[in-house]
Amino acid sequence: MKRFLPFILILLFSVPAFGQIIITGVIDADLPGGLPKAAEFYATENIANLSGYGVTSANNGNFQDTVEWNFPAVSMNSGEFFYVTVDSASFRDYFGFDADFAVNIGVHTPTSINGNDAVLVVEGVNDITAILDVFGEREYSDPQSWFHSDGWAYRNDNTGPNGGTFDEPNWTIMQGVLDGFATNAAATNPWPVGSYQAVVGIGDVNV
């Protein structure tokens, strides 16, 4: 479901060249199988063709420099949110609307995450040519404070993108808050879908 966000005009900020798409949220919910697993993305500018962008994950701290999945050749407007999930039915049941993209391509899918896996949005087809944004550490060996099992993480307003460096202070992380809830609306601390706000300058987005 594409959603548009009203902008606040301000002259103080500008966007770096690598910020066309940012990750604004990830979720690991509590339906059977730990579903839905999904990520929310946000377009910081108009994008005529998404197919040059992709999503990949670093499962359990194991990052490989390849694109796991590319977006299809569709356009996206500045200020739109879009949703990628590993299971479209559970996403619909949980949120009450359809995800934009379902990635059912096997075990190693970029949104088949378990709350301890990093998610990256990248440029490139097959091979990564640039990392635009990342949630989580690509490589780690011990439990991390950004883990969000049975919960969610959401980007704080007016932050991001970060290229290949994860900035944990830019995120609100809620682990375990979705335990026992059948829908996002029923949760005491629901995933704040489509709520990220970016400050905008003259044609630019604050990051």
CSV table of C-alpha atoms in Angstrom, one decimal:
chain,number,residue,atom,x,y,z
A,1,MET,CA,0.0,0.0,0.0
A,2,LYS,CA,1.6,3.2,-1.1
A,3,ARG,CA,1.1,6.0,1.3
A,4,PHE,CA,2.0,9.7,1.0
A,5,LEU,CA,3.5,11.9,3.6
A,6,PRO,CA,3.0,15.7,3.9
A,7,PHE,CA,6.3,17.6,4.1
A,8,ILE,CA,7.5,20.4,6.3
A,9,LEU,CA,9.5,23.0,4.4
A,10,ILE,CA,12.8,24.1,5.9
A,11,LEU,CA,16.0,25.5,4.3
A,12,LEU,CA,18.7,23.9,6.6
A,13,PHE,CA,19.2,20.4,5.3
A,14,SER,CA,20.1,18.5,2.1
A,15,VAL,CA,20.2,14.9,1.1
A,16,PRO,CA,23.4,13.0,0.1
A,17,ALA,CA,23.4,11.3,-3.2
A,18,PHE,CA,23.0,7.8,-1.7
A,19,GLY,CA,19.6,8.5,-0.1
A,20,GLN,CA,17.0,7.6,-2.7
A,21,ILE,CA,15.5,4.8,-0.6
A,22,ILE,CA,15.8,4.4,3.1
A,23,ILE,CA,14.6,1.8,5.6
A,24,THR,CA,12.1,3.2,8.0
A,25,GLY,CA,11.1,0.0,9.8
A,26,VAL,CA,11.4,-3.7,10.3
A,27,ILE,CA,9.1,-6.2,12.1
A,28,ASP,CA,9.2,-9.7,13.4
A,29,ALA,CA,5.7,-10.4,14.6
A,30,ASP,CA,4.1,-13.3,16.5
A,31,LEU,CA,1.7,-15.1,14.2
A,32,PRO,CA,2.4,-18.8,13.6
A,33,GLY,CA,5.9,-19.1,12.0
A,34,GLY,CA,6.9,-15.7,13.5
A,35,LEU,CA,5.0,-13.9,10.8
A,36,PRO,CA,4.6,-11.4,9.4
A,37,LYS,CA,8.2,-10.6,8.7
A,38,ALA,CA,8.5,-7.3,6.8
A,39,ALA,CA,10.3,-4.1,6.1
A,40,GLU,CA,9.0,-0.6,5.4
A,41,PHE,CA,10.9,1.6,2.9
A,42,TYR,CA,10.6,5.3,2.1
A,43,ALA,CA,11.4,7.1,-1.1
A,44,THR,CA,13.3,10.4,-0.5
A,45,GLU,CA,12.9,11.4,-4.2
A,46,ASN,CA,11.0,10.4,-7.3
A,47,ILE,CA,12.4,7.2,-8.7
A,48,ALA,CA,11.4,6.3,-12.3
A,49,ASN,CA,12.6,2.7,-12.1
A,50,LEU,CA,13.1,0.7,-8.9
A,51,SER,CA,14.7,-2.3,-10.6
A,52,GLY,CA,18.2,-1.0,-10.1
A,53,TYR,CA,17.6,-1.2,-6.3
A,54,GLY,CA,17.5,-4.3,-4.2
A,55,VAL,CA,17.2,-5.7,-0.7
A,56,THR,CA,19.5,-8.1,1.1
A,57,SER,CA,20.0,-9.4,4.6
A,58,ALA,CA,22.8,-10.4,6.9
A,59,ASN,CA,21.5,-13.4,8.6
A,60,ASN,CA,22.9,-14.0,12.1
A,61,GLY,CA,25.8,-11.6,11.4
A,62,ASN,CA,26.8,-13.3,8.1
A,63,PHE,CA,26.9,-10.7,5.4
A,64,GLN,CA,27.5,-11.7,1.7
A,65,ASP,CA,28.1,-9.0,-0.9
A,66,THR,CA,25.2,-10.0,-3.2
A,67,VAL,CA,21.7,-8.7,-3.9
A,68,GLU,CA,19.1,-11.2,-2.7
A,69,TRP,CA,16.2,-9.6,-4.4
A,70,ASN,CA,15.6,-6.6,-6.8
A,71,PHE,CA,12.5,-4.5,-6.9
A,72,PRO,CA,10.5,-4.8,-10.1
A,73,ALA,CA,10.6,-2.1,-12.8
A,74,VAL,CA,8.0,0.3,-11.2
A,75,SER,CA,8.1,3.9,-10.3
A,76,MET,CA,7.9,5.5,-6.9
A,77,ASN,CA,7.1,9.0,-5.9
A,78,SER,CA,9.0,11.1,-3.3
A,79,GLY,CA,7.4,10.6,0.1
A,80,GLU,CA,5.9,7.2,-0.6
A,81,PHE,CA,6.2,4.3,1.8
A,82,PHE,CA,6.3,0.8,0.4
A,83,TYR,CA,6.3,-2.6,2.1
A,84,VAL,CA,8.2,-5.8,1.4
A,85,THR,CA,7.2,-9.0,3.1
A,86,VAL,CA,8.1,-12.7,3.0
A,87,ASP,CA,4.4,-13.8,3.3
A,88,SER,CA,1.6,-11.6,1.8
A,89,ALA,CA,-1.3,-13.4,3.5
A,90,SER,CA,0.0,-13.0,7.0
A,91,PHE,CA,0.9,-9.4,6.3
A,92,ARG,CA,-2.7,-8.7,5.2
A,93,ASP,CA,-4.1,-10.5,8.2
A,94,TYR,CA,-1.9,-8.6,10.6
A,95,PHE,CA,-2.1,-5.1,9.1
A,96,GLY,CA,-5.4,-5.1,7.2
A,97,PHE,CA,-3.8,-3.9,3.9
A,98,ASP,CA,-1.6,-5.5,1.3
A,99,ALA,CA,2.2,-5.3,1.1
A,100,ASP,CA,3.5,-3.8,-2.1
A,101,PHE,CA,5.9,-6.7,-2.7
A,102,ALA,CA,6.0,-10.3,-1.6
A,103,VAL,CA,9.4,-12.0,-1.7
A,104,ASN,CA,8.8,-15.7,-1.9
A,105,ILE,CA,12.1,-16.9,-3.3
A,106,GLY,CA,13.3,-19.5,-0.9
A,107,VAL,CA,15.1,-19.7,2.4
A,108,HIS,CA,17.5,-16.8,2.1
A,109,THR,CA,15.0,-14.0,1.4
A,110,PRO,CA,15.8,-10.4,2.4
A,111,THR,CA,12.7,-10.1,4.7
A,112,SER,CA,12.9,-13.6,6.2
A,113,ILE,CA,14.4,-12.1,9.3
A,114,ASN,CA,14.1,-13.3,12.9
A,115,GLY,CA,14.8,-10.1,14.8
A,116,ASN,CA,18.6,-10.6,14.9
A,117,ASP,CA,19.3,-10.1,11.2
A,118,ALA,CA,20.4,-6.9,9.5
A,119,VAL,CA,18.5,-5.6,6.5
A,120,LEU,CA,20.1,-3.5,3.7
A,121,VAL,CA,18.7,-1.6,0.8
A,122,VAL,CA,21.3,-1.4,-2.0
A,123,GLU,CA,22.0,-0.4,-5.6
A,124,GLY,CA,22.9,-3.1,-8.0
A,125,VAL,CA,21.7,-6.3,-9.8
A,126,ASN,CA,23.2,-9.5,-8.5
A,127,ASP,CA,26.3,-7.7,-7.2
A,128,ILE,CA,26.0,-4.8,-4.7
A,129,THR,CA,27.4,-1.6,-6.2
A,130,ALA,CA,26.4,0.7,-3.3
A,131,ILE,CA,24.8,0.3,0.1
A,132,LEU,CA,22.1,3.0,0.6
A,133,ASP,CA,20.9,2.2,4.1
A,134,VAL,CA,21.1,-0.5,6.7
A,135,PHE,CA,19.3,-1.6,9.8
A,136,GLY,CA,21.4,-3.7,12.2
A,137,GLU,CA,25.1,-4.7,12.2
A,138,ARG,CA,26.1,-6.7,9.1
A,139,GLU,CA,28.7,-8.7,11.1
A,140,TYR,CA,28.5,-9.5,14.8
A,141,SER,CA,29.2,-12.5,17.2
A,142,ASP,CA,27.3,-11.6,20.4
A,143,PRO,CA,23.7,-10.6,21.2
A,144,GLN,CA,23.1,-7.0,20.2
A,145,SER,CA,20.9,-4.2,21.7
A,146,TRP,CA,19.2,-3.7,18.3
A,147,PHE,CA,17.7,-7.2,18.2
A,148,HIS,CA,13.9,-7.0,17.9
A,149,SER,CA,12.6,-10.6,18.1
A,150,ASP,CA,8.8,-10.7,18.4
A,151,GLY,CA,8.8,-7.0,18.1
A,152,TRP,CA,9.9,-4.2,15.8
A,153,ALA,CA,12.2,-1.3,15.1
A,154,TYR,CA,11.3,2.0,13.6
A,155,ARG,CA,13.4,4.9,12.3
A,156,ASN,CA,13.2,8.2,14.3
A,157,ASP,CA,12.0,11.2,12.4
A,158,ASN,CA,14.5,13.3,10.5
A,159,THR,CA,17.2,10.7,10.5
A,160,GLY,CA,18.9,8.5,7.8
A,161,PRO,CA,20.1,7.2,5.5
A,162,ASN,CA,23.4,5.9,6.8
A,163,GLY,CA,25.0,4.1,3.9
A,164,GLY,CA,26.7,1.0,5.2
A,165,THR,CA,27.0,2.2,8.8
A,166,PHE,CA,24.2,1.4,11.3
A,167,ASP,CA,23.3,4.3,13.6
A,168,GLU,CA,21.4,2.7,16.5
A,169,PRO,CA,20.5,6.0,18.2
A,170,ASN,CA,18.4,6.8,15.0
A,171,TRP,CA,16.0,4.0,15.9
A,172,THR,CA,13.3,3.1,18.4
A,173,ILE,CA,13.7,-0.6,19.1
A,174,MET,CA,10.9,-2.6,20.8
A,175,GLN,CA,11.8,-6.3,21.5
A,176,GLY,CA,9.1,-8.7,22.5
A,177,VAL,CA,6.2,-6.2,22.4
A,178,LEU,CA,4.2,-8.2,19.8
A,179,ASP,CA,4.1,-11.5,21.8
A,180,GLY,CA,0.5,-12.9,21.8
A,181,PHE,CA,-1.1,-10.3,19.5
A,182,ALA,CA,-2.9,-11.4,16.4
A,183,THR,CA,-2.9,-8.0,14.8
A,184,ASN,CA,-0.8,-4.8,14.9
A,185,ALA,CA,-3.9,-2.8,15.9
A,186,ALA,CA,-4.4,-5.0,19.0
A,187,ALA,CA,-0.9,-4.7,20.2
A,188,THR,CA,-0.2,-2.5,23.2
A,189,ASN,CA,2.9,-1.1,21.4
A,190,PRO,CA,2.1,-1.5,17.7
A,191,TRP,CA,4.5,-1.0,14.8
A,192,PRO,CA,4.0,2.7,13.9
A,193,VAL,CA,3.2,2.0,10.2
A,194,GLY,CA,3.8,4.9,7.8
A,195,SER,CA,4.6,7.4,10.5
A,196,TYR,CA,8.1,8.4,9.7
A,197,GLN,CA,8.5,12.1,8.9
A,198,ALA,CA,11.3,13.8,7.1
A,199,VAL,CA,12.1,17.6,7.1
A,200,VAL,CA,12.3,18.9,3.6
A,201,GLY,CA,14.3,21.7,2.2
A,202,ILE,CA,14.1,23.2,-1.4
A,203,GLY,CA,13.8,19.9,-3.2
A,204,ASP,CA,15.8,18.0,-0.6
A,205,VAL,CA,15.1,15.7,2.4
A,206,ASN,CA,16.8,16.1,5.7
A,207,VAL,CA,19.0,13.1,6.6
